[in-house]
Amino acid sequence: MTPRTLPVRRLLAGLARRAARAKRPGRAWTVPAAVLAGAVAGGAYGLLSTPEYAATGYVVVVPGERSDPAGAMGLAQAYGRVATDLALAGDAAVWARVSPATLRASVSAATSPDAPMISITARSEDPATAAAMADGVARALVQKGAHAEESTRVKVVQFSRATTPTRPVSPSAPLAALVGGAGGGLLGGLSLLVRPQRDAGAADGGAERAPAATGRGAAVPGPAVGDASQTGAV
């Protein structure tokens, strides 16, 4: 191999690398494509999923004549933690006309941090069923409070009944598409952060192979061998 062929080989190698890079998809389309895919998936989920309704009722713990208001706050916290268990022990599932497993999975209770009040929220695909489950759990708490009133010295009263919801709480199709598009854009951006490392590793590998080929070509240059033979002849 003569030194004149080295620039040609380098030129051909450079053209091959550029052609390989041209075949790769453009990075500029990665994030928009991910956003579009996420928005389509989210919109499809919002359209195909069954709407869910939520109903909320409220129960308040009232201190007795000789009880401490702070004790009412503590009992409200206790009732809120075991609201579902107390409801299952009573007839809440029968009143709501659902199974105990459905009642446990669909009802949640939360206690106010600054008042002895418990909010009971039930979720269901049927608005009337959601309201019935919330009222059933509240009724069970009132009965339990009445049975334990002599020992606790507090009274559990239903403060507000749950109303039948008219609008679903599940995400709508536009909102689901917006959330899906945001998630797709995040994943697309993360993929762009990973790809440059792989490309840099490939470039480093090519750079390491190029000097090795050049070294083999320069080890036995043509003119140098000719000069040495002429010197030996003289």
XYZ file of N, CA and C in Angstrom:
702
model
N 0.855 -1.186 0.000
C 0.000 0.000 0.000
C 0.893 1.239 0.000
N 0.687 2.129 -0.890
C 1.501 3.339 -1.023
C 0.837 4.461 -0.249
N 1.587 5.493 0.113
C 0.993 6.623 0.833
C -0.081 7.321 0.028
N -0.059 7.196 -1.296
C -1.082 7.875 -2.091
C -2.452 7.257 -1.896
N -2.496 5.974 -1.517
C -3.791 5.315 -1.338
C -4.413 5.618 0.023
N -3.647 6.110 0.996
C -4.183 6.384 2.320
C -5.241 7.486 2.313
N -5.021 8.627 1.662
C -6.092 9.638 1.631
C -7.355 9.121 0.966
N -7.208 8.264 -0.032
C -8.386 7.724 -0.706
C -9.183 6.836 0.234
N -8.453 5.974 0.993
C -9.138 5.102 1.943
C -9.828 5.910 3.032
N -9.189 6.950 3.518
C -9.810 7.789 4.527
C -11.051 8.483 3.986
N -10.971 8.942 2.751
C -12.126 9.589 2.143
C -13.290 8.622 2.005
N -12.997 7.400 1.564
C -14.055 6.399 1.420
C -14.651 6.027 2.783
N -13.804 5.920 3.815
C -14.303 5.609 5.153
C -15.205 6.724 5.683
N -14.802 7.995 5.420
C -15.635 9.108 5.849
C -16.979 9.123 5.148
N -16.976 8.833 3.841
C -18.245 8.777 3.111
C -19.135 7.657 3.620
N -18.550 6.527 3.981
C -19.340 5.413 4.507
C -19.974 5.775 5.844
N -19.217 6.465 6.708
C -19.788 6.867 7.996
C -20.921 7.858 7.808
N -20.773 8.788 6.879
C -21.853 9.746 6.646
C -23.087 9.069 6.091
N -22.896 8.094 5.232
C -24.046 7.366 4.687
C -24.768 6.582 5.786
N -23.987 6.002 6.709
C -24.614 5.265 7.801
C -25.397 6.195 8.715
N -24.861 7.376 8.964
C -25.589 8.331 9.790
C -26.833 8.840 9.092
N -26.800 8.974 7.788
C -27.959 9.463 7.049
C -29.108 8.475 7.097
N -28.797 7.196 7.261
C -29.859 6.195 7.322
C -30.583 6.194 8.660
N -29.980 6.758 9.682
C -30.608 6.778 10.986
C -31.753 7.793 11.004
N -32.839 7.525 11.762
C -33.934 8.490 11.850
C -33.497 9.748 12.578
N -34.027 10.868 12.175
C -33.659 12.132 12.773
C -34.094 12.233 14.219
N -33.245 12.780 15.064
C -33.581 12.925 16.480
C -34.639 13.982 16.694
N -34.771 14.917 15.764
C -35.746 15.983 15.935
C -37.174 15.469 15.978
N -37.413 14.285 15.420
C -38.775 13.734 15.385
C -39.044 12.784 16.545
N -38.072 12.547 17.408
C -38.270 11.582 18.481
C -39.302 12.066 19.487
N -39.133 13.279 19.995
C -40.061 13.806 21.001
C -41.451 14.049 20.428
N -41.595 14.707 19.243
C -42.957 14.859 18.699
C -43.669 13.544 18.452
N -42.930 12.551 17.959
C -43.559 11.241 17.728
C -43.994 10.603 19.044
N -43.171 10.741 20.086
C -43.542 10.178 21.395
C -44.753 10.902 21.982
N -44.804 12.215 21.820
C -45.961 12.982 22.311
C -47.236 12.562 21.585
N -47.143 12.414 20.271
C -48.316 12.004 19.498
C -48.793 10.608 19.899
N -47.851 9.681 20.071
C -48.232 8.321 20.472
C -48.873 8.314 21.855
N -48.313 9.085 22.788
C -48.893 9.144 24.130
C -50.274 9.781 24.137
N -50.460 10.832 23.331
C -51.769 11.481 23.271
C -52.823 10.550 22.674
N -52.448 9.808 21.655
C -53.397 8.858 21.053
C -53.768 7.763 22.048
N -52.779 7.236 22.747
C -53.059 6.186 23.733
C -53.929 6.708 24.878
N -53.620 7.916 25.371
C -54.423 8.480 26.452
C -55.846 8.786 26.014
N -56.000 9.340 24.808
C -57.341 9.617 24.318
C -58.160 8.354 24.122
N -57.519 7.297 23.643
C -58.228 6.024 23.469
C -58.659 5.458 24.822
N -57.792 5.602 25.829
C -58.164 5.128 27.167
C -59.347 5.921 27.719
N -59.334 7.246 27.522
C -60.438 8.059 28.015
C -61.754 7.751 27.331
N -61.695 7.379 26.046
C -62.920 7.069 25.311
C -63.457 5.676 25.630
N -62.560 4.713 25.825
C -62.975 3.322 26.004
C -63.225 2.939 27.452
N -62.637 3.660 28.409
C -62.808 3.292 29.815
C -64.214 3.650 30.299
N -64.708 2.880 31.261
C -66.034 3.112 31.829
C -65.988 4.271 32.815
N -66.876 5.247 32.722
C -66.849 6.374 33.662
C -67.141 5.932 35.086
N -66.509 6.589 36.035
C -66.655 6.268 37.449
C -67.180 7.493 38.193
N -68.097 7.254 39.115
C -68.727 8.333 39.878
C -68.337 8.211 41.342
N -68.306 9.352 42.034
C -67.930 9.397 43.446
C -68.982 10.173 44.229
N -69.347 9.634 45.389
C -70.296 10.287 46.291
C -69.674 10.363 47.673
N -69.881 11.482 48.361
C -69.250 11.716 49.661
C -70.298 12.122 50.687
N -70.252 11.458 51.825
C -71.076 11.821 52.970
C -70.204 12.167 54.160
N -70.776 12.858 55.163
C -69.983 13.339 56.305
C -70.635 12.905 57.605
N -69.767 12.499 58.554
C -70.179 12.107 59.897
C -69.359 12.933 60.885
N -69.998 13.417 61.936
C -69.320 14.235 62.924
C -69.434 13.570 64.291
N -68.374 13.679 65.068
C -68.323 13.136 66.430
C -68.537 14.297 67.400
N -69.634 14.250 68.141
C -70.018 15.339 69.042
C -69.676 14.940 70.471
N -68.909 15.761 71.198
C -68.584 15.419 72.591
C -69.815 15.557 73.497
N -69.873 14.737 74.529
C -70.973 14.791 75.482
C -70.809 15.926 76.471
N -71.696 15.932 77.470
C -71.678 17.016 78.455
C -70.417 16.986 79.312
N -69.967 15.806 79.686
C -68.812 15.698 80.576
C -67.594 15.110 79.877
N -67.497 15.296 78.596
C -66.355 14.770 77.836
C -65.486 15.909 77.338
N -64.251 15.584 77.060
C -63.271 16.561 76.581
C -63.367 16.668 75.064
N -63.407 17.899 74.517
C -63.420 18.023 73.044
C -62.214 17.378 72.381
N -61.076 17.365 73.074
C -59.908 16.708 72.501
C -60.133 15.207 72.382
N -60.888 14.654 73.301
C -61.215 13.238 73.201
C -62.094 12.945 72.006
N -62.985 13.875 71.658
C -63.811 13.707 70.461
C -62.954 13.701 69.202
N -61.907 14.526 69.183
C -61.000 14.527 68.034
C -60.291 13.186 67.906
N -59.827 12.650 69.021
C -59.148 11.361 68.975
C -60.060 10.230 68.547
N -61.304 10.245 69.037
C -62.253 9.204 68.636
C -62.645 9.338 67.164
N -62.687 10.564 66.671
C -62.972 10.753 65.237
C -61.865 10.149 64.383
N -60.628 10.313 64.811
C -59.518 9.678 64.094
C -59.635 8.167 64.136
N -60.025 7.633 65.284
C -60.158 6.180 65.406
C -61.297 5.656 64.547
N -62.428 6.330 64.565
C -63.556 5.900 63.738
C -63.212 5.975 62.247
N -62.462 6.995 61.864
C -62.097 7.124 60.451
C -61.196 6.006 59.971
N -60.330 5.510 60.861
C -59.414 4.441 60.462
C -60.110 3.100 60.305
N -61.140 2.862 61.093
C -61.821 1.557 61.057
C -63.215 1.679 60.474
N -63.469 2.721 59.710
C -64.820 2.935 59.186
C -65.261 1.783 58.300
N -64.399 1.326 57.415
C -64.784 0.238 56.505
C -65.005 -1.060 57.262
N -64.167 -1.345 58.257
C -64.334 -2.575 59.041
C -65.632 -2.542 59.850
N -65.938 -1.388 60.421
C -67.189 -1.276 61.171
C -68.398 -1.416 60.253
N -68.278 -0.868 59.034
C -69.380 -0.980 58.088
C -69.601 -2.421 57.663
N -68.498 -3.165 57.479
C -68.635 -4.569 57.091
C -69.193 -5.404 58.232
N -68.879 -5.002 59.473
C -69.436 -5.722 60.611
C -70.933 -5.471 60.753
N -71.416 -4.326 60.236
C -72.837 -4.023 60.278
C -73.541 -4.471 59.007
N -74.560 -3.713 58.662
C -75.382 -4.049 57.500
C -75.182 -3.065 56.356
N -74.028 -2.412 56.276
C -73.815 -1.419 55.235
C -73.874 -2.038 53.846
N -73.288 -3.217 53.671
C -73.315 -3.871 52.360
C -74.736 -4.259 51.965
N -75.533 -4.668 52.950
C -76.929 -5.027 52.658
C -77.727 -3.793 52.288
N -77.511 -2.687 52.998
C -78.231 -1.457 52.669
C -77.861 -0.940 51.285
N -76.584 -1.052 50.923
C -76.147 -0.571 49.613
C -76.383 -1.574 48.491
N -76.759 -2.811 48.855
C -77.024 -3.869 47.873
C -75.782 -4.195 47.047
N -74.645 -4.291 47.735
C -73.394 -4.692 47.102
C -72.759 -5.760 47.979
N -71.754 -6.411 47.443
C -71.038 -7.428 48.216
C -70.063 -6.759 49.189
N -69.713 -7.443 50.277
C -68.726 -6.863 51.209
C -67.392 -6.549 50.543
N -66.962 -7.390 49.597
C -65.692 -7.127 48.909
C -65.772 -5.848 48.083
N -66.909 -5.628 47.419
C -67.081 -4.396 46.641
C -67.104 -3.182 47.546
N -67.761 -3.307 48.688
C -67.814 -2.181 49.628
C -66.429 -1.835 50.148
N -65.635 -2.843 50.489
C -64.292 -2.580 51.009
C -63.398 -1.934 49.947
N -63.526 -2.373 48.708
C -62.666 -1.852 47.651
C -63.112 -0.486 47.143
N -64.337 -0.090 47.402
C -64.883 1.129 46.785
C -65.026 2.287 47.751
N -64.892 2.056 49.065
C -65.154 3.096 50.061
C -63.860 3.465 50.770
N -63.662 4.752 50.971
C -62.521 5.263 51.737
C -63.017 6.336 52.691
N -62.329 6.482 53.842
C -62.707 7.460 54.861
C -61.500 8.324 55.194
N -61.758 9.586 55.444
C -60.705 10.541 55.813
C -61.227 11.432 56.927
N -60.352 11.754 57.866
C -60.724 12.577 59.016
C -60.112 13.956 58.881
N -60.877 14.961 59.207
C -60.385 16.328 59.153
C -59.347 16.558 60.243
N -58.253 17.269 59.943
C -57.217 17.475 60.970
C -57.604 18.499 62.027
N -58.589 19.359 61.763
C -58.932 20.417 62.711
C -60.374 20.351 63.200
N -61.087 19.270 62.908
C -62.468 19.123 63.364
C -62.778 17.636 63.483
N -63.635 17.244 64.428
C -63.984 15.818 64.588
C -64.997 15.367 63.523
N -64.627 15.496 62.285
C -65.519 15.174 61.167
C -64.860 14.137 60.276
N -65.641 13.189 59.804
C -65.162 12.103 58.947
C -65.890 12.196 57.611
N -65.137 12.207 56.544
C -65.713 12.184 55.204
C -65.626 10.767 54.654
N -66.716 10.295 54.105
C -66.808 8.936 53.575
C -67.103 9.042 52.086
N -66.187 8.546 51.267
C -66.299 8.642 49.815
C -66.393 7.250 49.226
N -67.360 7.069 48.354
C -67.568 5.793 47.666
C -67.526 6.031 46.170
N -66.912 5.103 45.450
C -66.785 5.184 44.001
C -67.457 3.976 43.354
N -68.135 4.243 42.250
C -68.811 3.164 41.541
C -69.121 3.631 40.122
N -69.361 2.652 39.249
C -69.778 2.968 37.884
C -71.222 3.449 37.834
N -71.996 3.170 38.893
C -73.386 3.608 38.981
C -73.483 4.741 40.001
N -73.984 5.915 39.653
C -74.052 7.020 40.616
C -74.890 6.697 41.845
N -76.019 6.033 41.660
C -76.874 5.700 42.801
C -76.193 4.718 43.751
N -75.441 3.775 43.206
C -74.719 2.816 44.052
C -73.632 3.506 44.865
N -72.958 4.464 44.268
C -71.933 5.204 45.006
C -72.541 5.944 46.188
N -73.661 6.616 45.991
C -74.326 7.322 47.090
C -74.835 6.353 48.143
N -75.356 5.197 47.731
C -75.867 4.218 48.690
C -74.748 3.642 49.550
N -73.582 3.388 48.965
C -72.467 2.854 49.748
C -71.964 3.876 50.757
N -71.851 5.148 50.353
C -71.394 6.180 51.287
C -72.374 6.345 52.443
N -73.679 6.359 52.154
C -74.673 6.491 53.217
C -74.715 5.242 54.102
N -74.473 4.062 53.515
C -74.465 2.840 54.313
C -73.342 2.818 55.322
N -72.159 3.244 54.924
C -71.031 3.290 55.859
C -71.277 4.340 56.931
N -71.829 5.487 56.564
C -72.131 6.522 57.553
C -73.166 6.016 58.564
N -74.158 5.314 58.086
C -75.185 4.765 58.982
C -74.588 3.732 59.933
N -73.667 2.917 59.432
C -73.010 1.938 60.288
C -72.182 2.617 61.372
N -71.508 3.722 61.045
C -70.738 4.449 62.051
C -71.652 5.059 63.108
N -72.791 5.575 62.691
C -73.733 6.151 63.663
C -74.231 5.077 64.623
N -74.553 3.896 64.102
C -75.003 2.814 64.973
C -73.907 2.373 65.943
N -72.669 2.265 65.447
C -71.562 1.879 66.313
C -71.329 2.920 67.396
N -71.430 4.198 67.031
C -71.263 5.251 68.024
C -72.359 5.240 69.077
N -73.575 4.893 68.669
C -74.673 4.818 69.630
C -74.478 3.663 70.610
N -73.954 2.543 70.130
C -73.721 1.395 71.005
C -72.589 1.661 72.012
N -71.617 2.462 71.607
C -70.465 2.727 72.480
C -70.545 4.087 73.150
N -71.713 4.715 73.137
C -71.817 6.077 73.658
C -71.587 6.133 75.156
N -71.993 5.118 75.893
C -71.824 5.143 77.342
C -70.352 5.086 77.743
N -69.548 4.374 76.987
C -68.128 4.254 77.324
C -67.291 5.382 76.725
N -67.642 5.842 75.560
C -66.856 6.891 74.902
C -67.310 8.296 75.279
N -68.565 8.429 75.710
C -69.136 9.736 76.081
C -69.138 10.714 74.912
N -69.240 10.200 73.744
C -69.396 11.027 72.544
C -70.520 10.418 71.709
N -71.078 11.249 70.850
C -72.165 10.809 69.984
C -71.729 10.994 68.535
N -71.990 9.974 67.717
C -71.674 10.029 66.289
C -72.965 10.372 65.540
N -72.922 11.467 64.789
C -74.105 11.986 64.092
C -73.781 12.122 62.616
N -74.730 11.770 61.774
C -74.559 11.951 60.334
C -74.764 13.429 60.010
N -73.701 14.068 59.601
C -73.729 15.519 59.361
C -74.345 15.846 58.007
N -74.015 15.089 56.985
C -74.532 15.351 55.642
C -74.619 14.044 54.874
N -75.743 13.799 54.240
C -75.898 12.596 53.437
C -75.227 12.776 52.078
N -74.858 11.662 51.486
C -74.217 11.695 50.161
C -75.283 11.925 49.096
N -74.989 12.821 48.181
C -75.900 13.098 47.073
C -75.465 12.296 45.850
N -76.422 11.961 45.030
C -76.127 11.192 43.824
C -75.335 12.057 42.849
N -74.142 11.657 42.463
C -73.326 12.484 41.552
C -73.924 12.509 40.146
N -73.679 13.609 39.485
C -74.165 13.774 38.108
C -73.046 13.768 37.081
N -71.827 13.945 37.523
C -70.683 13.955 36.606
C -69.650 12.941 37.059
N -69.032 12.249 36.133
C -68.008 11.261 36.523
C -66.735 11.941 36.985
N -65.995 11.245 37.825
C -64.709 11.742 38.308
C -63.543 11.138 37.530
N -63.827 10.156 36.703
C -62.764 9.567 35.876
C -62.329 10.579 34.837
N -61.062 10.537 34.388
C -60.572 11.531 33.431
C -61.304 11.440 32.104
N -61.600 12.604 31.520
C -62.244 12.649 30.216
C -61.222 12.359 29.122
N -61.731 12.201 27.905
C -60.830 11.890 26.791
C -59.806 13.003 26.546
N -60.189 14.300 26.532
C -59.161 15.349 26.334
C -58.118 15.375 27.438
N -58.569 15.208 28.699
C -57.600 15.213 29.795
C -56.679 14.006 29.731
N -57.244 12.838 29.403
C -56.410 11.641 29.278
C -55.418 11.784 28.129
N -55.837 12.407 27.027
C -54.913 12.633 25.912
C -53.804 13.596 26.314
N -54.144 14.627 27.104
C -53.117 15.578 27.551
C -52.101 14.892 28.461
N -52.591 14.071 29.398
C -51.677 13.362 30.291
C -50.815 12.367 29.515
N -51.440 11.654 28.573
C -50.664 10.712 27.765
C -49.610 11.392 26.915
N -49.955 12.556 26.339
C -48.957 13.287 25.558
C -47.795 13.776 26.405
N -48.097 14.226 27.634
C -47.010 14.658 28.527
C -46.102 13.491 28.891
N -46.708 12.338 29.174
C -45.893 11.165 29.493
C -45.057 10.703 28.312
N -45.652 10.727 27.102
C -44.878 10.354 25.912
C -43.727 11.297 25.641
N -43.955 12.597 25.842
C -42.859 13.552 25.658
C -41.734 13.338 26.654
N -42.095 12.981 27.898
C -41.059 12.708 28.898
C -40.228 11.492 28.505
N -40.896 10.435 28.046
C -40.158 9.241 27.632
C -39.295 9.527 26.401
N -39.818 10.332 25.470
C -39.002 10.679 24.303
C -37.769 11.478 24.677
N -37.916 12.410 25.622
C -36.750 13.164 26.069
C -35.724 12.305 26.767
N -36.188 11.339 27.553
C -35.250 10.430 28.209
C -34.510 9.562 27.197
N -35.202 9.164 26.133
C -34.523 8.362 25.110
C -33.438 9.160 24.406
N -33.636 10.467 24.238
C -32.593 11.302 23.627
C -31.377 11.444 24.533
N -31.596 11.355 25.836
C -30.458 11.428 26.761
C -29.638 10.146 26.745
N -30.235 9.040 26.365
C -29.524 7.760 26.342
C -28.816 7.548 25.011
N -29.403 7.972 23.905
C -28.841 7.709 22.578
C -27.487 8.357 22.330
N -27.240 9.618 22.767
C -25.902 10.180 22.520
C -24.780 9.364 23.119
N -24.993 8.708 24.256
C -23.948 7.882 24.848
C -23.622 6.693 23.957
N -24.650 6.079 23.364
C -24.408 4.959 22.466
C -23.685 5.425 21.202
N -24.109 6.583 20.661
C -23.438 7.088 19.465
C -21.987 7.445 19.741
N -21.730 8.008 20.935
C -20.356 8.354 21.275
C -19.500 7.107 21.417
N -20.089 6.036 21.987
C -19.346 4.787 22.099
C -19.017 4.200 20.753
N -19.951 4.286 19.786
C -19.693 3.781 18.444
C -18.624 4.619 17.743
N -18.655 5.928 17.956
C -17.644 6.782 17.326
C -16.259 6.505 17.891
N -16.186 6.264 19.200
C -14.891 5.954 19.793
C -14.348 4.637 19.262
N -15.210 3.659 19.035
C -14.751 2.391 18.492
C -14.211 2.540 17.093
N -14.882 3.385 16.267
C -14.373 3.610 14.913
C -13.066 4.358 14.912
N -12.925 5.295 15.869
C -11.676 6.045 15.937
C -10.515 5.161 16.352
N -10.797 4.148 17.187
C -9.716 3.262 17.611
C -9.292 2.321 16.483
N -10.252 1.953 15.618
C -9.895 1.054 14.529
C -9.155 1.774 13.412
N -9.396 3.053 13.179
C -8.764 3.780 12.084
C -7.253 3.899 12.255
N -6.713 4.281 13.424
C -5.264 4.353 13.555
C -4.600 3.000 13.370
N -5.266 1.930 13.749
C -4.657 0.617 13.588
C -4.463 0.311 12.118
N -5.465 0.647 11.280
C -5.321 0.413 9.848
C -4.245 1.297 9.256
N -4.192 2.561 9.736
C -3.165 3.477 9.228
C -1.779 3.004 9.619
N -1.656 2.460 10.816
C -0.343 1.976 11.262
C 0.138 0.826 10.410
N -0.781 -0.070 10.014
C -0.355 -1.185 9.182
C 0.074 -0.707 7.801
N -0.629 0.341 7.272
C -0.229 0.842 5.957
C 1.084 1.574 5.991
N 1.399 2.248 7.106
C 2.624 3.045 7.175
C 3.816 2.236 7.641
N 3.607 0.967 8.006
C 4.713 0.179 8.529
C 5.733 -0.128 7.438
N 5.254 -0.362 6.198
C 6.178 -0.696 5.109
C 5.885 0.242 3.952
N 6.336 1.500 4.013
C 6.077 2.433 2.914
C 6.855 2.036 1.664
N 6.233 2.305 0.512
C 6.857 1.908 -0.750
C 8.166 2.610 -1.052
N 8.202 3.965 -1.012
C 9.468 4.652 -1.342
C 10.597 4.296 -0.440
N 10.305 4.084 0.865
C 11.395 3.780 1.803
C 12.025 2.460 1.453
N 11.204 1.450 1.041
C 11.775 0.165 0.670
C 12.623 0.298 -0.589
N 12.174 1.103 -1.549
C 12.954 1.304 -2.774
C 14.274 1.969 -2.509
N 14.285 2.982 -1.628
C 15.539 3.675 -1.312
C 16.536 2.743 -0.639
N 15.987 1.876 0.283
C 16.912 0.976 0.960
C 17.534 -0.008 -0.004
N 16.789 -0.489 -0.988
C 17.352 -1.438 -1.950
C 18.388 -0.774 -2.848
N 18.117 0.504 -3.193
C 19.106 1.204 -4.016
C 20.395 1.456 -3.258
N 20.274 1.745 -1.960
C 21.484 2.001 -1.169
C 22.310 0.741 -1.011
N 21.606 -0.396 -0.831
C 22.347 -1.642 -0.712
C 23.040 -1.990 -2.002
N 22.418 -1.660 -3.140
C 23.031 -1.982 -4.424
C 24.300 -1.185 -4.641
N 24.293 0.092 -4.196
C 25.483 0.894 -4.374
C 26.580 0.366 -3.487
